[in-house]
Coordinates of C-alpha atoms in Angstrom, one line a residue:
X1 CA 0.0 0.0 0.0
X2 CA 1.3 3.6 -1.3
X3 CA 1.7 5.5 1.9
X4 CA -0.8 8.5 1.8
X5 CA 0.8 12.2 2.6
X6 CA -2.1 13.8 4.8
X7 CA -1.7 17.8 4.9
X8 CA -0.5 19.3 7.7
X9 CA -3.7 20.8 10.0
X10 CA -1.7 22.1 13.4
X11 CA -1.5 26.2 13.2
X12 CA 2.0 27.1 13.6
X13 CA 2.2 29.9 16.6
X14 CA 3.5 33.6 15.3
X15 CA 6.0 35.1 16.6
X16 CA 10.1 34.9 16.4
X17 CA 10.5 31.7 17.6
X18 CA 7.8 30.5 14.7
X19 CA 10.3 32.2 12.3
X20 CA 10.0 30.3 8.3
X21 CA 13.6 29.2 8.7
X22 CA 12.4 26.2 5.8
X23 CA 13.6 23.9 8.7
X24 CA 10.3 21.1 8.1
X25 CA 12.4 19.2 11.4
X26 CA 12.7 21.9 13.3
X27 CA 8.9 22.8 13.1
X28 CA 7.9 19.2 14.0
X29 CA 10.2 19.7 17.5
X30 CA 8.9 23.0 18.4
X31 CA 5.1 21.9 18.2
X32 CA 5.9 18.5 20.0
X33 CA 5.1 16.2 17.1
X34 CA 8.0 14.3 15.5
X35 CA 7.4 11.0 14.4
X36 CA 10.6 9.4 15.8
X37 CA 11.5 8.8 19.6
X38 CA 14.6 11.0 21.7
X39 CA 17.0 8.8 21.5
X40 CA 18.3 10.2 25.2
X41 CA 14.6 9.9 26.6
X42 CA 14.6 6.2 25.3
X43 CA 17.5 5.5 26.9
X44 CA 17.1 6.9 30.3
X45 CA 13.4 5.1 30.3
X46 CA 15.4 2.2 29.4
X47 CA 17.8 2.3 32.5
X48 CA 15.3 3.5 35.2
X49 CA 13.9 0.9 37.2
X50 CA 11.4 -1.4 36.2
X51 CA 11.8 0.3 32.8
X52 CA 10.3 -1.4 29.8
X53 CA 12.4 -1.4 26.7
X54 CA 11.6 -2.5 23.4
X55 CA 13.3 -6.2 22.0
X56 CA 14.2 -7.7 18.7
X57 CA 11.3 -9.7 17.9
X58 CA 10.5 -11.3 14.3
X59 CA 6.9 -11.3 15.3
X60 CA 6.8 -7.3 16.2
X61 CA 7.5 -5.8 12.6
X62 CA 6.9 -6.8 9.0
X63 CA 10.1 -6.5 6.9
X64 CA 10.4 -4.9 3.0
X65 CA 13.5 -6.9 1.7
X66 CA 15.1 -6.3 -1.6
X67 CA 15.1 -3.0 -3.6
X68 CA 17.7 -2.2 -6.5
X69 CA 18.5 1.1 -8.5
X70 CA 21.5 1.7 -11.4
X71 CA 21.7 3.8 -14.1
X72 CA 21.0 3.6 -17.3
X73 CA 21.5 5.9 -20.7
X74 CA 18.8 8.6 -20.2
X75 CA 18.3 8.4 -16.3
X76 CA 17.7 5.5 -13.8
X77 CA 15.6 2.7 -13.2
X78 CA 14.4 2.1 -9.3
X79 CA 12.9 -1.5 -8.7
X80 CA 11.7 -3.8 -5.5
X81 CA 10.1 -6.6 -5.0
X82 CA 6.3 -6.8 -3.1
X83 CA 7.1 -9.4 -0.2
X84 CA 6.7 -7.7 3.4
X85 CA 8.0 -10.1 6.0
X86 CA 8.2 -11.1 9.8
X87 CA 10.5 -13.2 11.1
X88 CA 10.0 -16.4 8.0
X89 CA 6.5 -15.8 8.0
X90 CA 5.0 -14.5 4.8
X91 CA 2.9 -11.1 5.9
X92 CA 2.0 -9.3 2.7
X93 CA 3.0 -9.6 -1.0
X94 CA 1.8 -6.4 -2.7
X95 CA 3.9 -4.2 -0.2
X96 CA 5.1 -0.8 -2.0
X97 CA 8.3 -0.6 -1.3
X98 CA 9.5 2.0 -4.3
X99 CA 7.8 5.7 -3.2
X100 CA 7.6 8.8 -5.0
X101 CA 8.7 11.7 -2.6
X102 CA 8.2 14.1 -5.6
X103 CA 8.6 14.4 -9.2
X104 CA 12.1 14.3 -9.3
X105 CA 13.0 12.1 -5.8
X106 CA 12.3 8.5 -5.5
X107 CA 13.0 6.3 -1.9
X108 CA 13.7 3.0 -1.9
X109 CA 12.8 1.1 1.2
X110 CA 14.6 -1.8 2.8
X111 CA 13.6 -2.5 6.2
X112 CA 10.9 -1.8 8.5
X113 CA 7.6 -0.5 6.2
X114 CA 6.1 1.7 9.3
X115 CA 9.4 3.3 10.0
X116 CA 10.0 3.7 6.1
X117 CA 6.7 5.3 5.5
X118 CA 6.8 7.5 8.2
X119 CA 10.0 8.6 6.8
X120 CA 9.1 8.9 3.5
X121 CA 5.7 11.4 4.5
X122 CA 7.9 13.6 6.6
X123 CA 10.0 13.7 4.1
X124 CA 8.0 14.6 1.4
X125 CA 6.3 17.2 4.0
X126 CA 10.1 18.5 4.3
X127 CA 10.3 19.2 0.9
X128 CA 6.6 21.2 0.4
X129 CA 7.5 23.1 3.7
X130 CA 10.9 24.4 2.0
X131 CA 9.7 25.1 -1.1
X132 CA 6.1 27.1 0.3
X133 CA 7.9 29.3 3.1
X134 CA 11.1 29.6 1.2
X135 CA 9.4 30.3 -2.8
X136 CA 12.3 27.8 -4.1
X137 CA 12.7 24.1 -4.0
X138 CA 15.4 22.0 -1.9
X139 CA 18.6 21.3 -3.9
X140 CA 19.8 17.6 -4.1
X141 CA 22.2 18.1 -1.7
X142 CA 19.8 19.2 1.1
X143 CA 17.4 16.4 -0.1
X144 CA 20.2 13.8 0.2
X145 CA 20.5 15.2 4.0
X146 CA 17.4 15.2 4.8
X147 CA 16.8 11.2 4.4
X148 CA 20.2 10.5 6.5
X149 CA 18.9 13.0 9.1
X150 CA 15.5 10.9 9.6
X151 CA 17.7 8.0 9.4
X152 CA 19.8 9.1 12.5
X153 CA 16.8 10.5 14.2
X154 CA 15.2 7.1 14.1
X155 CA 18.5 5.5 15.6
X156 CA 17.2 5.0 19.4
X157 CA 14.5 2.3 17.3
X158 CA 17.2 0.9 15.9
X159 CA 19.8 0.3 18.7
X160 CA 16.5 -1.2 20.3
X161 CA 16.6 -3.7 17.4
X162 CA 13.2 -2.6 15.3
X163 CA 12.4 -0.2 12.9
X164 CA 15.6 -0.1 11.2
X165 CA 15.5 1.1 7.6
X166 CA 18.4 1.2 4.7
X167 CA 16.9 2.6 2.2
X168 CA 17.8 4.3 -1.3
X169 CA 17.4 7.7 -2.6
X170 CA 17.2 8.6 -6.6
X171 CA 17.3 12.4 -6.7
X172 CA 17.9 15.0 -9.6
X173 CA 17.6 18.9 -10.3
X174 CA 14.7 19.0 -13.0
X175 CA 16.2 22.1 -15.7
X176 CA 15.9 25.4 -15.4
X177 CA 15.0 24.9 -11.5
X178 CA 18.3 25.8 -10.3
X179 CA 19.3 29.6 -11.1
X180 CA 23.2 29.1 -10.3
X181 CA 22.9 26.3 -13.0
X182 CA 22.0 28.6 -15.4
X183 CA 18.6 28.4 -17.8
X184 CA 18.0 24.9 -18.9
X185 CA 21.0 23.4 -17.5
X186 CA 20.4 19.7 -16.7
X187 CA 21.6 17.3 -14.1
X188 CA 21.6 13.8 -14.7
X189 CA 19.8 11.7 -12.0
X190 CA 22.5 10.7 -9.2
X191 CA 21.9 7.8 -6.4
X192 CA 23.0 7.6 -3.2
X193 CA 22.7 5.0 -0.4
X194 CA 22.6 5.1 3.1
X195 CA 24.1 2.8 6.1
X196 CA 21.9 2.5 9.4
X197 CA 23.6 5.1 10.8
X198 CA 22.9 7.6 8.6
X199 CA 25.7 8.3 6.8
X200 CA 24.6 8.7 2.6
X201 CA 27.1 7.5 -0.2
X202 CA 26.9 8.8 -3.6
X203 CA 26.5 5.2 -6.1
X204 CA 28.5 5.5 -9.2
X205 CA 26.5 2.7 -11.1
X206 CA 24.6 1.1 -9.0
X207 CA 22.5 0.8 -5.6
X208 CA 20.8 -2.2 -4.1
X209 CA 19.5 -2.6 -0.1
X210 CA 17.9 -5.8 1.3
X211 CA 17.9 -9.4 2.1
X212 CA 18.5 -11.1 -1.6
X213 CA 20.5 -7.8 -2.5
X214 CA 24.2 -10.0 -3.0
X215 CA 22.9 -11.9 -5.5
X216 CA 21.4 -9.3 -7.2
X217 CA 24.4 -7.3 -7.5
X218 CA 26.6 -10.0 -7.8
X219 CA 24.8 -10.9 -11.4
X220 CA 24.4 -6.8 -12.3
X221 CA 28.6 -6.7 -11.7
X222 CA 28.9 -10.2 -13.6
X223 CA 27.1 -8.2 -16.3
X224 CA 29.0 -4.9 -16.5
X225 CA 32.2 -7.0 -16.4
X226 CA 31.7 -9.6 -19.2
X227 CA 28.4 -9.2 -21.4
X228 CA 29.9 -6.4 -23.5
X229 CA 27.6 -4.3 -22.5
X230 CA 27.4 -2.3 -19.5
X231 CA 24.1 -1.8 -17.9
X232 CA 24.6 2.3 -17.8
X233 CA 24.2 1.7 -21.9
X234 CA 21.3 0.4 -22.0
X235 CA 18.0 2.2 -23.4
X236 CA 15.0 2.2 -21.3
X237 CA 13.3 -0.8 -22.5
X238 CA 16.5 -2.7 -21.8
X239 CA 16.8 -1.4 -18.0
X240 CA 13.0 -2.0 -17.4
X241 CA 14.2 -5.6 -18.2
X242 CA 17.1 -6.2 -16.1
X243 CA 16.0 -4.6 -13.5
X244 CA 13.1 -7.4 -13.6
X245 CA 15.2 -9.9 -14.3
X246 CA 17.2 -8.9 -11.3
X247 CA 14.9 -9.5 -8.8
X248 CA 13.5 -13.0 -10.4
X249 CA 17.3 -13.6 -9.6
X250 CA 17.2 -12.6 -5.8
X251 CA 14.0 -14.1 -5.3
X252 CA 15.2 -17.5 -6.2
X253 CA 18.0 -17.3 -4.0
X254 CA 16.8 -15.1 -0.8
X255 CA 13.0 -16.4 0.8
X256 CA 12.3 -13.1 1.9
X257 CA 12.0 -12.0 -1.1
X258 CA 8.8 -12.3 -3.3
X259 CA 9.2 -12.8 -7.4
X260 CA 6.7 -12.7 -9.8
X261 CA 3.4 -14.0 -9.4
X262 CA 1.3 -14.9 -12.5
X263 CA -1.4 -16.3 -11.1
X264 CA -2.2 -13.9 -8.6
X265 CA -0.6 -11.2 -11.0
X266 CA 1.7 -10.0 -8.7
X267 CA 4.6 -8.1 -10.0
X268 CA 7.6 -5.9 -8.8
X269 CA 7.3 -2.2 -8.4
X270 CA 9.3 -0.1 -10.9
X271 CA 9.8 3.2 -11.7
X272 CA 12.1 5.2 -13.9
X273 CA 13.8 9.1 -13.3
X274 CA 14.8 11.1 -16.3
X275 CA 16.1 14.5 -16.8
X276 CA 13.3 15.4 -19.0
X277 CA 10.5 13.9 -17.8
X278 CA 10.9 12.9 -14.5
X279 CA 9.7 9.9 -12.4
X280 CA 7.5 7.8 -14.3
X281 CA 5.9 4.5 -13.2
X282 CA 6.3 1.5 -15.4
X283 CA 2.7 -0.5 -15.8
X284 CA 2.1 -4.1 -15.6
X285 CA 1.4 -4.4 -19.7
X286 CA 5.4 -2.7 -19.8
X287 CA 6.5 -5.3 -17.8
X288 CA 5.2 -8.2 -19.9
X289 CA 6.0 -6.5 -23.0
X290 CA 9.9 -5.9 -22.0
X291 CA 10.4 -9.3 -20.8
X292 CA 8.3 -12.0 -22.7
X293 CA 9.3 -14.5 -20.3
X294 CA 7.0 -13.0 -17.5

């Protein structure tokens, strides 16, 4: 299920401290209503008497498992699988794991779907706040930030052992957006992945996050290295492909991760970023067409 991105209905108090610094994170302290726990106030309830604190459990959260991301020749293709688990029982296999933060950022989710989804709407809430109290939109950079800021806000969850997320961000400037760029000037999309800590790395060909992500990229580098053609060459209709085939390929080798399903028509989620146009979702009927074999 696509998270839905309710508006925000709290009045913000007037006055200096209520200042339009753009700071979406700052706002959500002030008024008392961030999404993710103190990590100090966790851990002193954690080490007070008769404390209760939160333990690894299979059965506590559902877990999205493999996403993958690489470029291609006009942008790049984002794809994951639809298997939500807990512990190694099955708990849902239409999960959305590939969400749209606007029309030119795309997350990737590996991990905990009610800590990813969370993450995702503040995030996309970050990005609206910035651009309506500061009349421009976030550049990439700051966008890239912003995710590994959740990320470390949500640690005290994850030193706790649930709720941890490692996900992937596909993020461009759409032309003529940027003024230092110049008019027109166009940025190719870029990728970046993040550890649980935080911390972002930009991916020079590819990204992948989850359980049956080694196998994946094992086959994507096997690819780059001796088919002849490297995977950043490929048109379109040739990414949508791989990127399918892929995941058939971590699915056979990882349980946690769900493949395709033709008799319950169940297939991955995939969506491509391009300079020009944008994020674009790629249907069911593309799917089939590209690869046949589905």
């Amino acid at each position: 299920m696509t998270p839905h991105l309710p508006a925000l209905a709290a009045p913000v108090a007037s006055g200096p401290a209520s200042s339009f610094s753009g700071d979406f994170f700052d706002l959500l302290r002030r008024t008392g209503t961030s999404p993710f726990p103190d990590a100090a106030a966790l851990s002193r309830a954690g080490g007070a008497p008769g404390a209760v604190t939160i333990g690894h459990s299979p059965s506590l959260s559902a877990e999205a498992t493999t996403v993958i991301s690489f470029h291609f020749r006009d942008g790049v293709v984002i794809a994951g699988d639809r298997r939500a688990t807990a512990g190694h029982t099955i708990m849902y296999d239409r999960a959305d794991k590939v969400i749209e933060i606007d029309a030119d950022t795309v997350m990737a989710i590996a991990g905990t779907p009610a800590t990813a989804f969370e993450m995702a709407r503040t995030l996309a809430h970050s990005f609206q706040y910035y651009r309506r109290s500061q009349l421009q939109p976030l550049s990439l950079e700051a966008k890239v930030r912003a995710l590994g800021r959740l990320i470390r806000e949500n640690l005290a969850m994850t030193l706790q052992g649930v709720g941890m997320v490692v996900p992937i961000l596909a993020a461009q400037h759409r032309p003529g957006l940027d003024a230092a760029l110049g008019a027109g000037a166009a940025i190719p999309p870029t990728l970046y992945f993040y550890d649980a800590l935080g911390a972002q790395f930009l991916a020079v060909d590819h990204a992948m996050s989850g359980s049956g992500s080694p196998a994946a990229r094992s086959v994507l580098n096997y690819i780059n290295r001796w088919s002849g053609k490297l995977a950043r060459e490929r048109d379109e209709r040739e990414a949508i492909a791989l990127a399918l085939q892929l995941l058939e390929v971590a699915a056979e080798t990882d349980t946690a991760t769900g493949g395709i399903d033709r008799r319950t028509h169940i297939y991955p989620q995939v969506k491509v970023l391009t300079a020009p146009g944008g994020t674009r979702d790629v249907s069911v009927e593309e799917m089939r067409e590209v690869l046949p074999g589905i």
